[in-house]
Coordinates of C-alpha atoms and ligand atoms in Angstrom, one line a residue:
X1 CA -34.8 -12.2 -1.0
X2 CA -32.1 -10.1 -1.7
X3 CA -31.2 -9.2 -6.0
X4 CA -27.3 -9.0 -5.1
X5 CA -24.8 -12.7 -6.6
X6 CA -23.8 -14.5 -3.2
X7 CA -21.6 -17.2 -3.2
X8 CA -22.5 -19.9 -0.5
X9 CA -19.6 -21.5 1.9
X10 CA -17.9 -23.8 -0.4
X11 CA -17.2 -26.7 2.5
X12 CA -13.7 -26.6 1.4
X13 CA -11.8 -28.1 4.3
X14 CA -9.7 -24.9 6.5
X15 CA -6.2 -26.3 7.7
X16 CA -6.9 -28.1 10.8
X17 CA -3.8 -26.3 12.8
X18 CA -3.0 -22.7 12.8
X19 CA -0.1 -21.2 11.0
X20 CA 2.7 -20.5 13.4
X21 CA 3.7 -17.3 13.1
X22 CA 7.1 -16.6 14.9
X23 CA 9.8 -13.3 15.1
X24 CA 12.6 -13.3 12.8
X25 CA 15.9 -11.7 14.6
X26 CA 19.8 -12.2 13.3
X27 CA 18.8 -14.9 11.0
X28 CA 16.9 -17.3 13.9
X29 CA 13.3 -17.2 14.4
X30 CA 12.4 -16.7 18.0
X31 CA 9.2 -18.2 19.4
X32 CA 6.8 -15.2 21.7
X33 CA 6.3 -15.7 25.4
X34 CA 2.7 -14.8 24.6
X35 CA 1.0 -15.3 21.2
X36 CA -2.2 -14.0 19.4
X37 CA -4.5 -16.0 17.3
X38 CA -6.7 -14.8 14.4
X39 CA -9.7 -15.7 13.7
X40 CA -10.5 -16.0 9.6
X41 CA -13.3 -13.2 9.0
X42 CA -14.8 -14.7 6.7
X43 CA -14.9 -18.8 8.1
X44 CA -14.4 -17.8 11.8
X45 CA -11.7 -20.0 12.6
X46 CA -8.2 -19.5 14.1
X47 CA -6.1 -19.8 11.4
X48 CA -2.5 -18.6 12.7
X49 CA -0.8 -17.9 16.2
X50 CA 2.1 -15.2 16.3
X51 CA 4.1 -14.0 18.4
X52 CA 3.2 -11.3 20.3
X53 CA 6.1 -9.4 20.3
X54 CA 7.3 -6.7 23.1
X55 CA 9.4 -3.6 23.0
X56 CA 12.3 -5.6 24.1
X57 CA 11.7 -7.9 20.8
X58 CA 11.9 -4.5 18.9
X59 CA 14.6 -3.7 19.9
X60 CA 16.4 -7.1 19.6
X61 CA 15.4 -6.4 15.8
X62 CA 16.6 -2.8 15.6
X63 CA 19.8 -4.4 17.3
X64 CA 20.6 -7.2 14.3
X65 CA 20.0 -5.1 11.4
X66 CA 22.1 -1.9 12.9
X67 CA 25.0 -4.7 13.4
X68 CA 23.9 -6.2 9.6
X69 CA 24.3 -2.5 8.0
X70 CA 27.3 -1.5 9.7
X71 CA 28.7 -5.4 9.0
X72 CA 29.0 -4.0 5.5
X73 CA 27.8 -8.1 4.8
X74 CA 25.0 -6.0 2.3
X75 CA 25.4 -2.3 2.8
X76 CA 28.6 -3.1 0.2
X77 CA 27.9 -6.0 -1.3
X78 CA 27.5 -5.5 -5.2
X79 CA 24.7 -4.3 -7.0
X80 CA 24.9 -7.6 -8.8
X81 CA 25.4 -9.4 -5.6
X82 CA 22.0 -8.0 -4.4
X83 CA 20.3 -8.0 -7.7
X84 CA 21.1 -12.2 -7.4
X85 CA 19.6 -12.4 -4.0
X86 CA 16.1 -10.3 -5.3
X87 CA 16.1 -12.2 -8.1
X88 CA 16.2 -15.5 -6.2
X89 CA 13.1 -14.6 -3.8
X90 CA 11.1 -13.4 -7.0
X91 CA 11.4 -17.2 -8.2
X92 CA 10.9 -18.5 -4.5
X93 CA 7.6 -16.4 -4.3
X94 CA 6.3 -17.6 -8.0
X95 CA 7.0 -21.4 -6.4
X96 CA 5.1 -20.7 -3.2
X97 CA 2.1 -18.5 -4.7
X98 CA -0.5 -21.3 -3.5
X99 CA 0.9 -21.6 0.0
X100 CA 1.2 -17.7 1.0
X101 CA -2.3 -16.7 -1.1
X102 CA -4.4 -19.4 0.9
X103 CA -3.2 -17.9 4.5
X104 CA -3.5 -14.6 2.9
X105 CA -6.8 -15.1 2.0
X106 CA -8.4 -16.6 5.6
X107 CA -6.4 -14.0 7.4
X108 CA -7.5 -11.2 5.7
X109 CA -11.0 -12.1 4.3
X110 CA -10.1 -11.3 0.4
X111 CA -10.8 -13.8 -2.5
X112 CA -8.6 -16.4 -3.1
X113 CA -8.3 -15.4 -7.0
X114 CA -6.9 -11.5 -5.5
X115 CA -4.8 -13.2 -3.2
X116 CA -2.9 -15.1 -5.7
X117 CA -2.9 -12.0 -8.2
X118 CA -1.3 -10.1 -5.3
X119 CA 1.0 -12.8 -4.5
X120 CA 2.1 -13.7 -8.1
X121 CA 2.0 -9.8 -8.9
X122 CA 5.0 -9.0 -6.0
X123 CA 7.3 -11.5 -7.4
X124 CA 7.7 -9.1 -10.9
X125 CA 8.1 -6.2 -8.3
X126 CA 10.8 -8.1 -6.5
X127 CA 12.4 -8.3 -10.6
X128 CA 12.3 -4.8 -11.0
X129 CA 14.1 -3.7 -7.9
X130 CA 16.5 -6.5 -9.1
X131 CA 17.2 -4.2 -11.7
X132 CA 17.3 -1.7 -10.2
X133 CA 19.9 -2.9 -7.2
X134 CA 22.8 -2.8 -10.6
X135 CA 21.5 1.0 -11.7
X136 CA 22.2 3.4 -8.4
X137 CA 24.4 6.2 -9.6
X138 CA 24.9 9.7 -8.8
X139 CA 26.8 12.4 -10.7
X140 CA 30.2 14.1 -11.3
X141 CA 30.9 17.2 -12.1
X142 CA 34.1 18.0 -14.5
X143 CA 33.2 21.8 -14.9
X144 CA 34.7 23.2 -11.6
X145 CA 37.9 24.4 -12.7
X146 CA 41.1 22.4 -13.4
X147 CA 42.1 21.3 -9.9
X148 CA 38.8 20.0 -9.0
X149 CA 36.1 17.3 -9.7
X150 CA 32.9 16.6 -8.0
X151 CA 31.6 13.5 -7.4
X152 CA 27.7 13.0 -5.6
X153 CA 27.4 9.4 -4.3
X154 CA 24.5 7.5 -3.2
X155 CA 24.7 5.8 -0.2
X156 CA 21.9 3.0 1.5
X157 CA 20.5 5.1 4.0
X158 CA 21.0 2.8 6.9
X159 CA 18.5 0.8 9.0
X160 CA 15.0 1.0 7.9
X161 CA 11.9 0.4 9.9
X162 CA 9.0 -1.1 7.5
X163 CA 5.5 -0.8 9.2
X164 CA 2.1 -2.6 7.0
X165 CA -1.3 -2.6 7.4
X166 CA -3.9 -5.5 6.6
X167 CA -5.3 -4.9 3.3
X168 CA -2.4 -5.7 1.0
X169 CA -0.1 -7.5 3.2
X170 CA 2.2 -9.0 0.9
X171 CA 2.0 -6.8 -1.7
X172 CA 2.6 -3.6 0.3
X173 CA 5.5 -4.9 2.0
X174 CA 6.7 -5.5 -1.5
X175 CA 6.6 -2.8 -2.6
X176 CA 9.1 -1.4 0.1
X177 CA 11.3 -4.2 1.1
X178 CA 12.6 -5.0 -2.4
X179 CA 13.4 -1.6 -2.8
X180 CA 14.8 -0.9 0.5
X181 CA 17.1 -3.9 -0.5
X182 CA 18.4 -3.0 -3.7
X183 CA 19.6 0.7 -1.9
X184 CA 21.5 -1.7 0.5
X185 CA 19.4 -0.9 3.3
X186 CA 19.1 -3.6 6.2
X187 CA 15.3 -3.5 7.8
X188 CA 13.1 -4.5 10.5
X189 CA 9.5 -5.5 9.5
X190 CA 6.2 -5.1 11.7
X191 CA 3.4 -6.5 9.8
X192 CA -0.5 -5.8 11.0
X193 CA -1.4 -7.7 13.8
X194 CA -4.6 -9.6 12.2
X195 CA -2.7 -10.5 8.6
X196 CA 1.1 -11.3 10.0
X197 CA 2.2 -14.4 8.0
X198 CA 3.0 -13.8 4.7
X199 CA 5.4 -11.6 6.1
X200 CA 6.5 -14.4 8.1
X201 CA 6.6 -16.7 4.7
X202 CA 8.4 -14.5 3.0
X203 CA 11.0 -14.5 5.6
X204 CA 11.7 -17.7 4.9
X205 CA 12.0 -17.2 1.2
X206 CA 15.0 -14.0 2.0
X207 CA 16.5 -17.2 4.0
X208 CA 16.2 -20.0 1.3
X209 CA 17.4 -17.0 -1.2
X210 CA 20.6 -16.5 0.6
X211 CA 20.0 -13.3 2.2
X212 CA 22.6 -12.5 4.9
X213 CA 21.5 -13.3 8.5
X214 CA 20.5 -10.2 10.0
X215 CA 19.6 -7.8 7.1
X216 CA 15.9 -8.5 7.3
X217 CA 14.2 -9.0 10.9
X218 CA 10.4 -9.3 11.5
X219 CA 8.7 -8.5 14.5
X220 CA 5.3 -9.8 15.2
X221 CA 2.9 -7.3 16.9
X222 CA 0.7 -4.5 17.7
X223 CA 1.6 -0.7 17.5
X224 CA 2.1 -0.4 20.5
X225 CA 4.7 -1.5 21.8
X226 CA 6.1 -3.3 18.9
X227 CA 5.6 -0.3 16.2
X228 CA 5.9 2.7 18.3
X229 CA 9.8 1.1 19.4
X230 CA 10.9 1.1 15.3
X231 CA 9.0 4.4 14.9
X232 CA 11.2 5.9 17.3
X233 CA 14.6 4.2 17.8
X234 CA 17.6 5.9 17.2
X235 CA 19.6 3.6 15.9
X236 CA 16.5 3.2 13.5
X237 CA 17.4 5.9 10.1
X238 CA 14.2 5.9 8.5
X239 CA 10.8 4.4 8.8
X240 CA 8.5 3.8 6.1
X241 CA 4.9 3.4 6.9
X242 CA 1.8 2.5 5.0
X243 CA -1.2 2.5 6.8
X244 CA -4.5 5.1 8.0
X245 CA -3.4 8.7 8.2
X246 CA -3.9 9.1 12.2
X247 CA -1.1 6.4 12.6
X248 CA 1.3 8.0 10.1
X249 CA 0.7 11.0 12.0
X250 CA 2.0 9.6 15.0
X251 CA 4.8 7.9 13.4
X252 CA 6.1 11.5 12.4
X253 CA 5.8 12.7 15.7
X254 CA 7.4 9.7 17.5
X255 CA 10.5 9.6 14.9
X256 CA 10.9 13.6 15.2
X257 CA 12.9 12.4 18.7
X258 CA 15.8 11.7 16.3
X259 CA 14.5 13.5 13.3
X260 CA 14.7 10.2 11.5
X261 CA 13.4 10.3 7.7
X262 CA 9.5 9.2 7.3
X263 CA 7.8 8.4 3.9
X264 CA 4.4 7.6 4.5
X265 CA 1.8 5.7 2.2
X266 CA -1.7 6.9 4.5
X267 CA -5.9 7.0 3.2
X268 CA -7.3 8.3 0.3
X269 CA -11.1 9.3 -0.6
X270 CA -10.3 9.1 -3.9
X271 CA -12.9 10.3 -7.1
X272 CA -13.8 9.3 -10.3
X273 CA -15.1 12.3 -12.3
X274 CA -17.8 11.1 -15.4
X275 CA -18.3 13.9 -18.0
X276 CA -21.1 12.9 -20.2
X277 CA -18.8 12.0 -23.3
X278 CA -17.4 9.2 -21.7
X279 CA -18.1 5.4 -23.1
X280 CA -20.0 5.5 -20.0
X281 CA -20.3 1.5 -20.2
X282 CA -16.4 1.3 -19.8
X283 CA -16.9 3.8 -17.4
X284 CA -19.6 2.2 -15.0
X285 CA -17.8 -0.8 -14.8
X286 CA -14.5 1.0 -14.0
X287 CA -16.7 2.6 -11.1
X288 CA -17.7 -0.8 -10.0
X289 CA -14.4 -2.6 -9.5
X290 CA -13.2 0.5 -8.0
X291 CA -15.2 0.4 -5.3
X292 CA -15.7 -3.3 -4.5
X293 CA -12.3 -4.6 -5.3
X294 CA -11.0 -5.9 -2.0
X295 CA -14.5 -5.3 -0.3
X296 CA -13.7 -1.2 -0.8
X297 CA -10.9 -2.2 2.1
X298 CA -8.5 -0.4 -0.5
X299 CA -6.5 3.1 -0.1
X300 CA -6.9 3.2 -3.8
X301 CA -10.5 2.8 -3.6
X302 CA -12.9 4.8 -5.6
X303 CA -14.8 5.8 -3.2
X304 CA -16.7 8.8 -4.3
X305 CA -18.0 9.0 -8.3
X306 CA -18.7 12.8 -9.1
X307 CA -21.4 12.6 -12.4
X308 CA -22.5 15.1 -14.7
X309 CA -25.9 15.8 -13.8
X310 CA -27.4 15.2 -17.3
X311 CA -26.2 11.8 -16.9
X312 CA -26.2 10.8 -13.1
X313 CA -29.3 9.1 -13.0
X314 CA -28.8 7.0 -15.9
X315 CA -25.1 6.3 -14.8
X316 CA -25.7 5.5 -11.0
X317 CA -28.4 3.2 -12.1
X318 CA -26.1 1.5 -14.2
X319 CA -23.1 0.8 -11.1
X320 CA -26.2 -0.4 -9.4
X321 CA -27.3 -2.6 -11.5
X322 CA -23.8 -3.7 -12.4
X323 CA -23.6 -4.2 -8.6
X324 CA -26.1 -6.9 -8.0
X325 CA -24.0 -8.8 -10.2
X326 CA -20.5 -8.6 -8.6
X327 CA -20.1 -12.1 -6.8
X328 CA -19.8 -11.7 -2.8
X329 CA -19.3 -14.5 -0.5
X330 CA -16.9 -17.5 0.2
X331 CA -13.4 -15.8 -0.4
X332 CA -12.2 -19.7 -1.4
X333 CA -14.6 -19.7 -4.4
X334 CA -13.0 -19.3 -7.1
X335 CA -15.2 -17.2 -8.9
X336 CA -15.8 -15.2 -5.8
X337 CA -15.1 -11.3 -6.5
X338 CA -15.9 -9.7 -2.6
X339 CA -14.8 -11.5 0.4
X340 CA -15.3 -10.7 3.8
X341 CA -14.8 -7.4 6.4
X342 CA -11.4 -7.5 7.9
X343 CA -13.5 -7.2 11.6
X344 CA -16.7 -6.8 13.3
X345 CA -15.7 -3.7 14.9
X346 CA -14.4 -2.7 11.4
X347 CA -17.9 -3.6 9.9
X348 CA -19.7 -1.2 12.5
X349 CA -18.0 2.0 11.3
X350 CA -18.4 1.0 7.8
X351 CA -22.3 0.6 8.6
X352 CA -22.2 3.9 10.7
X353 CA -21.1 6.2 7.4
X354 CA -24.1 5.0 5.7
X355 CA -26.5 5.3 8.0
X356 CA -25.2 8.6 9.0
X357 CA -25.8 9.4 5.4
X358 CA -29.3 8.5 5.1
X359 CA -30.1 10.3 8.3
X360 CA -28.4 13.9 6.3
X361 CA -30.6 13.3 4.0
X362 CA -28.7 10.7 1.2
X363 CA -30.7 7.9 -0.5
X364 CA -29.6 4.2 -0.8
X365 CA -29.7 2.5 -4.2
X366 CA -28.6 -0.7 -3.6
X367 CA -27.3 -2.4 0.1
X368 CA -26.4 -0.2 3.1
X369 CA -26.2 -3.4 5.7
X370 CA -24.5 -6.3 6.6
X371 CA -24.5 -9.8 4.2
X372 CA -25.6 -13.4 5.3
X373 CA -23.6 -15.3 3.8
X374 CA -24.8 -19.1 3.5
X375 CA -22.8 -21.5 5.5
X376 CA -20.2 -19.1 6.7
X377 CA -20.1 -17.4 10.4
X378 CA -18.0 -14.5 9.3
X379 CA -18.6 -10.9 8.7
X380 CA -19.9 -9.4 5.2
X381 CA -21.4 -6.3 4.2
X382 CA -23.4 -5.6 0.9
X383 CA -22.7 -3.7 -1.9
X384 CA -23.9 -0.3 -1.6
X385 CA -24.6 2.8 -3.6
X386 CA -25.5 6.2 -1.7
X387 CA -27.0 8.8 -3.7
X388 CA -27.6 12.2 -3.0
X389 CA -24.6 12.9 -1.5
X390 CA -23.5 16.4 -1.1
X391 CA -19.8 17.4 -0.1
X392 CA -20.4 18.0 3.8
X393 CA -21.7 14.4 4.6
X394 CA -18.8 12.2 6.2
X395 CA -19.6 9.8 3.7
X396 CA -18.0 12.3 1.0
X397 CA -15.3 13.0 3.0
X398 CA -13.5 10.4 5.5
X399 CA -12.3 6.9 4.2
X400 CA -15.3 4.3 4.6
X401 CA -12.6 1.4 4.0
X402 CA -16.1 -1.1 2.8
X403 CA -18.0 -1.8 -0.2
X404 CA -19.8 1.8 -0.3
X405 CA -20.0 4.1 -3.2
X406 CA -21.0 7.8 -2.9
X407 CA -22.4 9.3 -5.3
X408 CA -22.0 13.5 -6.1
X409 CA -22.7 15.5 -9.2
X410 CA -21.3 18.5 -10.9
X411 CA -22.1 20.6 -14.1
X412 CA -18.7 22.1 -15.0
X413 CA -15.3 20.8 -15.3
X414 CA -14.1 23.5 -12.8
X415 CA -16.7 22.4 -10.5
X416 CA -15.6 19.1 -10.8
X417 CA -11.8 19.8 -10.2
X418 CA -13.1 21.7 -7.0
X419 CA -15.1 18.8 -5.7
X420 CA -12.2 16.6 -6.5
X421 CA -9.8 18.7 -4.8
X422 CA -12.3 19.6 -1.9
X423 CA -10.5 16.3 0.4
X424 CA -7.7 16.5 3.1
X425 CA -6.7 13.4 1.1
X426 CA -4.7 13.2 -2.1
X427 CA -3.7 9.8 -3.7
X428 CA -5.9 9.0 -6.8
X429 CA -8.8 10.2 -9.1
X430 CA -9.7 9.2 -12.6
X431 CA -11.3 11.2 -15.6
X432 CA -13.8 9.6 -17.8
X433 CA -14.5 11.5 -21.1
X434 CA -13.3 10.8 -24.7
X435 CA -12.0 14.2 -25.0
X436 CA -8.5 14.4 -24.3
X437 CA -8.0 17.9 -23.3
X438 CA -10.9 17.4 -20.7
X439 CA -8.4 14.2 -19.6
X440 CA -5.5 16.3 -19.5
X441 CA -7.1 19.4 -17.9
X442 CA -8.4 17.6 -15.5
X443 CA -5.0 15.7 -14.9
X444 CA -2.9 18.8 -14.7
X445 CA -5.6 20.9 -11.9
X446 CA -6.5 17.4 -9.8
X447 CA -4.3 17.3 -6.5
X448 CA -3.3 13.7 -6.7
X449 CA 0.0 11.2 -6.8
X450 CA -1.8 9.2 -9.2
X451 CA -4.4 10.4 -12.2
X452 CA -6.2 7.6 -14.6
X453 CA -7.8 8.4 -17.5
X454 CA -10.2 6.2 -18.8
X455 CA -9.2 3.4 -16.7
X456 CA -9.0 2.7 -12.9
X457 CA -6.3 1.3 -10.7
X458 CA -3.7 0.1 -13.4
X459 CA -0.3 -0.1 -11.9
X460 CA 2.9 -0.6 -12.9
X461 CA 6.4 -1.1 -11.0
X462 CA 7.8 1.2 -13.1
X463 CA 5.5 4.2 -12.3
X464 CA 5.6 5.3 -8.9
X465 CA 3.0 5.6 -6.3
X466 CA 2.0 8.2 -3.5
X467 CA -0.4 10.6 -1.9
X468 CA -0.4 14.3 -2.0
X469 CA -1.4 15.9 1.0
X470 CA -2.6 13.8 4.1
X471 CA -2.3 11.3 1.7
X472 CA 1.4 10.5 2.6
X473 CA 5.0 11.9 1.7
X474 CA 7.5 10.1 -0.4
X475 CA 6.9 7.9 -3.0
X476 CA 7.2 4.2 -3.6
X477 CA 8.1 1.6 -6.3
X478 CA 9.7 2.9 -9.8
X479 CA 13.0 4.6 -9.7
X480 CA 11.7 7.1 -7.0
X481 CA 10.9 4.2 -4.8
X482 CA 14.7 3.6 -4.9
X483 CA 15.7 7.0 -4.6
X484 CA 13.7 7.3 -0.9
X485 CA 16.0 4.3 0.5
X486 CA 19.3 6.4 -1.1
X487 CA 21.4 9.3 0.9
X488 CA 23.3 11.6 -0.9
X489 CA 26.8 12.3 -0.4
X490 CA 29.0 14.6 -1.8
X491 CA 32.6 14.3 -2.3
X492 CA 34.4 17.2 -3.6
X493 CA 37.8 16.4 -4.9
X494 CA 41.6 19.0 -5.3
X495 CA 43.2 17.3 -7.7
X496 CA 47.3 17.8 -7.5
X497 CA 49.0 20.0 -5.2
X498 CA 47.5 23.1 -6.0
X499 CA 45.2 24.3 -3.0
X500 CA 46.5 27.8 -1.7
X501 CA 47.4 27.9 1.6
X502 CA 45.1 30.1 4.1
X503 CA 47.2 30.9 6.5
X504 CA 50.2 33.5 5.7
X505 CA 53.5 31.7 7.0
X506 CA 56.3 34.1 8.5
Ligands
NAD601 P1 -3.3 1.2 10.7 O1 -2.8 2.6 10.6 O2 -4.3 1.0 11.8 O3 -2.1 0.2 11.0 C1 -1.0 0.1 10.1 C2 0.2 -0.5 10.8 O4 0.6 0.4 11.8 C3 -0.1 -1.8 11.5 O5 1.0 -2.7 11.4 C4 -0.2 -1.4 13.0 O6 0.1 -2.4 13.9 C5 0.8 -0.2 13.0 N1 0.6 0.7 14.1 C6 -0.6 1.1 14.7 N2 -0.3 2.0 15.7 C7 1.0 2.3 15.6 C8 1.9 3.2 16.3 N3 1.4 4.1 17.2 N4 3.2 3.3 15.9 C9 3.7 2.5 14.9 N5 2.9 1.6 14.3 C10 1.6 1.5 14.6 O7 -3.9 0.9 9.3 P2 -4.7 -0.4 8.9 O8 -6.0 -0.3 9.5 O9 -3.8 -1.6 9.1 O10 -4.8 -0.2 7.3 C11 -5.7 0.5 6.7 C12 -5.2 1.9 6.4 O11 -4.1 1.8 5.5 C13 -6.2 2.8 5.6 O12 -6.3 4.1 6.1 C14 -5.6 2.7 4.2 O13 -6.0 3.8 3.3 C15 -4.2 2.7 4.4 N6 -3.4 2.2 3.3 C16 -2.7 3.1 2.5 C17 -2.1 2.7 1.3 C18 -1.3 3.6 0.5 O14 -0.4 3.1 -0.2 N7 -1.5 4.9 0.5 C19 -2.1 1.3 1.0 C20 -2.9 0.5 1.8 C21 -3.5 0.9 3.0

């Protein structure tokens, strides 16, 4: 038997038929000629039909929001005016919380409690950009002599394509759309293919909120064709993309045609560094949830743990024992904490790092194969802690995207900032050690978007998010968030009749 918490199939009865999940163009919804279904990973159900949208579709959507911008209906609408309609959907999304987590939930595989913590979570993001829609302001300049004044305006950029991946549906697409909207920006949305209706849900909040017909489109569908069209349309000004770093790759290359701007959320293989003065119980839990939260299907995840070696054995005995007790199953238990693997396919690559691993030479603690779960016919993998790891294994070094820690040690701080740094990626990486200066050395050397110390994955909408390196480019959420969806004009001004003629009259 194995020593890991499962959570058996709770029998909780599954809607009996599938979300409809439709395009949203001009302010109607438009049915598909063909449609997808998707299969719940974790009950192995359908539980929605979409759309399956073409490049024609794409383009329908690029159409309505290139007419909604240049309508001026929200490009120049007030900042109050907007912050209303943001502030509307935020209360719309607190009312419908139940309704979008449990579709979030069987399409993606996560844990109901996550899914409602996401959902409730993007309705205070939705406040802030509210609040931030009344605060866009540039500058002036007065010190340019008498007969001038300067004056730098921001300006929406225009029409912005909005690309997501599966993990965090709704959340991720909160943190741009808002955002986008409060700049004055009008959008058309292409959620992932296996988690598309919350994106379709919250369409129908921005209609019940008021939001002008036209300013936000959704097309359902797969990268290609659906994706690559908003990637590279020129009427499209800017796309922003979250999702794996091959993809947002791609998206640069395809929206170079019309040298559109890009920000780009990509992976991460992100490190926690333990010194030995750390409260290492803090710390090994910290470690735990890092990995596991959202089945390790996380660009924020934890993924590699670098140890002092006067501690490591100690400590990585700890995660593993802490991780037999993390509860995986049912993702409709309430109490469960790791649901199910977004796909089979998906499950195979994650099993393929580890026993890669173990075949260079790496040990496993705890896991390295697939769950049975009782009752339930979907996918699930254990949780699992690699030791041994050294910094040439794939397992160090690509995103697993699953429940899979690796474990690496160092003796020196610089050693540790080298491993840290040692990564094409760049998005996170924590510091555990109750010295401060070890924190803030560590902070100031790390090449990350994001450092915690003495913590793990606390967010805020106020401080902004994004990767160095292949991580990504731009930033999201906070006041830079807004900034990315801004243009910047400058107007400079004669004042009176004073400008001296260039050209010498006869
Ligand atoms: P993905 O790159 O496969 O797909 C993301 C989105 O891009 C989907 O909507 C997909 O349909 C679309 N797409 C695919 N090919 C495209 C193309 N050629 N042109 C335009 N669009 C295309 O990613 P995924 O598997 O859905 O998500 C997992 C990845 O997302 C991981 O690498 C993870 O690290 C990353 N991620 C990053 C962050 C972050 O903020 N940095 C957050 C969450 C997830």
């Amino acid at each position: 038997m194995l020593d890991m918490t499962v959570i058996a199939a709770t029998g909780q009865a599954l809607p009996t038929t599938p979300f409809e999940g439709r395009h949203l163009i001009g302010g109607a919804w438009v049915a598909g000629s063909v449609t997808v279904d998707r299969v719940s990973p974790a009950h192995g159900v359908v539980v929605s039909r979409s759309a399956l949208g073409t490049a024609a579709d794409a383009e329908a959507g690029v159409a309505a929001a290139r007419a909604a911008f240049d309508s001026g209906v929200w490009s120049r609408a007030t900042g109050k005016a907007r912050a209303a309609v943001l502030l509307r959907v935020a209360d719309l999304i607190e009312a419908n919380v139940e309704r979008i987590a449990l579709l979030e939930t069987l399409e993606s595989g996560k844990p109901i409690s996550q899914s409602r913590g996401e959902v409730s979570g993007a309705a205070d993001l939705w406040r802030y950009a509210a609040s931030l829609a009344r605060n866009i302001t540039g500058d002036s300049h007065n010190t340019l002599g008498p007969d001038m004044l300067g004056v730098i305006l921001k300006e929406p950029i225009g029409v912005v394509s909005v690309i997501t991946p599966w993990n965090f549906p709704f959340w991720i697409l909160s943190q741009k759309l808002p955002f986008a909207l409060a700049a004055g920006c009008t959008c058309v949305v292409k959620p992932s293919e296996m988690t598309p209706s919350s994106t379709v849900m919250m369409g129908e909040l921005l209609i019940e909120a008021g939001l002008p017909a036209g300013v936000v489109n959704i097309v359902l569908g797969e990268g290609q064709p659906v994706g690559a069209v908003l990637a590279s349309h020129p009427d499209v000004d800017m796309v922003t993309f979250t999702g794996s770093t091959a993809v947002g790759k791609a998206i640069s290359v395809a929206a170079s045609g019309s040298l559109k701007k890009v920000a780009l959320e990509l992976g991460g293989k992100n490190p926690q560094v333990i010194f030995p003065d750390a409260d290492l119980e803090s710390a090994a839990d910290a470690v735990t949830f890092g990995i596991y939260f959202n089945a390790g299907e996380c660009c924020n995840s934890g993924s590699r743990v670098l140890v002092h070696e006067d501690i490591a054995e100690a400590f990585v005995a700890r995660v593993t024992a802490l991780s037999r007790q993390v509860a995986f199953g049912d993702p409709l238990h309430p109490d469960t904490q790791v649901g199910a693997i977004i796909s089979l396919v998906h499950q195979g690559k994650i099993d393929g790092y580890v026993k890669d691993a173990v075949a260079a030479g790496a040990k496993v603690a705890l896991g390295g194969g697939p769950l049975m779960v009782p009752g339930l016919a979907g996918q699930f993998y254990q949780p699992t802690v690699v030791s041994g790891v050294t910094p040439d294994m794939a397992i160090a070094r690509d995103e697993v995207f699953g429940p899979v820690l690796a474990c690496l040690t160092f003796r020196t701080l610089d050693e540790a900032v080298a491993l840290a740094n040692d990564a094409a990626y760049g998005l996170s990486a924590g510091v555990w050690s109750e010295n401060v200066h070890t924190c803030l050395e560590f902070a100031r050397r790390v090449q990350a978007g994001t450092i915690w110390t003495n913590t793990w994955m606390d967010g805020f909408p106020e401080m902004t998010f994004g990767g160095f390196k292949q991580s990504g480019q731009g930033r999201e959420i906070g006041r830079y968030g807004l900034e990315e969806f801004l243009e910047v004009k400058t107007v400079a001004m004669r004042i009176g009749r004073t400008r001296p003629n260039w050209v010498k009259t006869h």
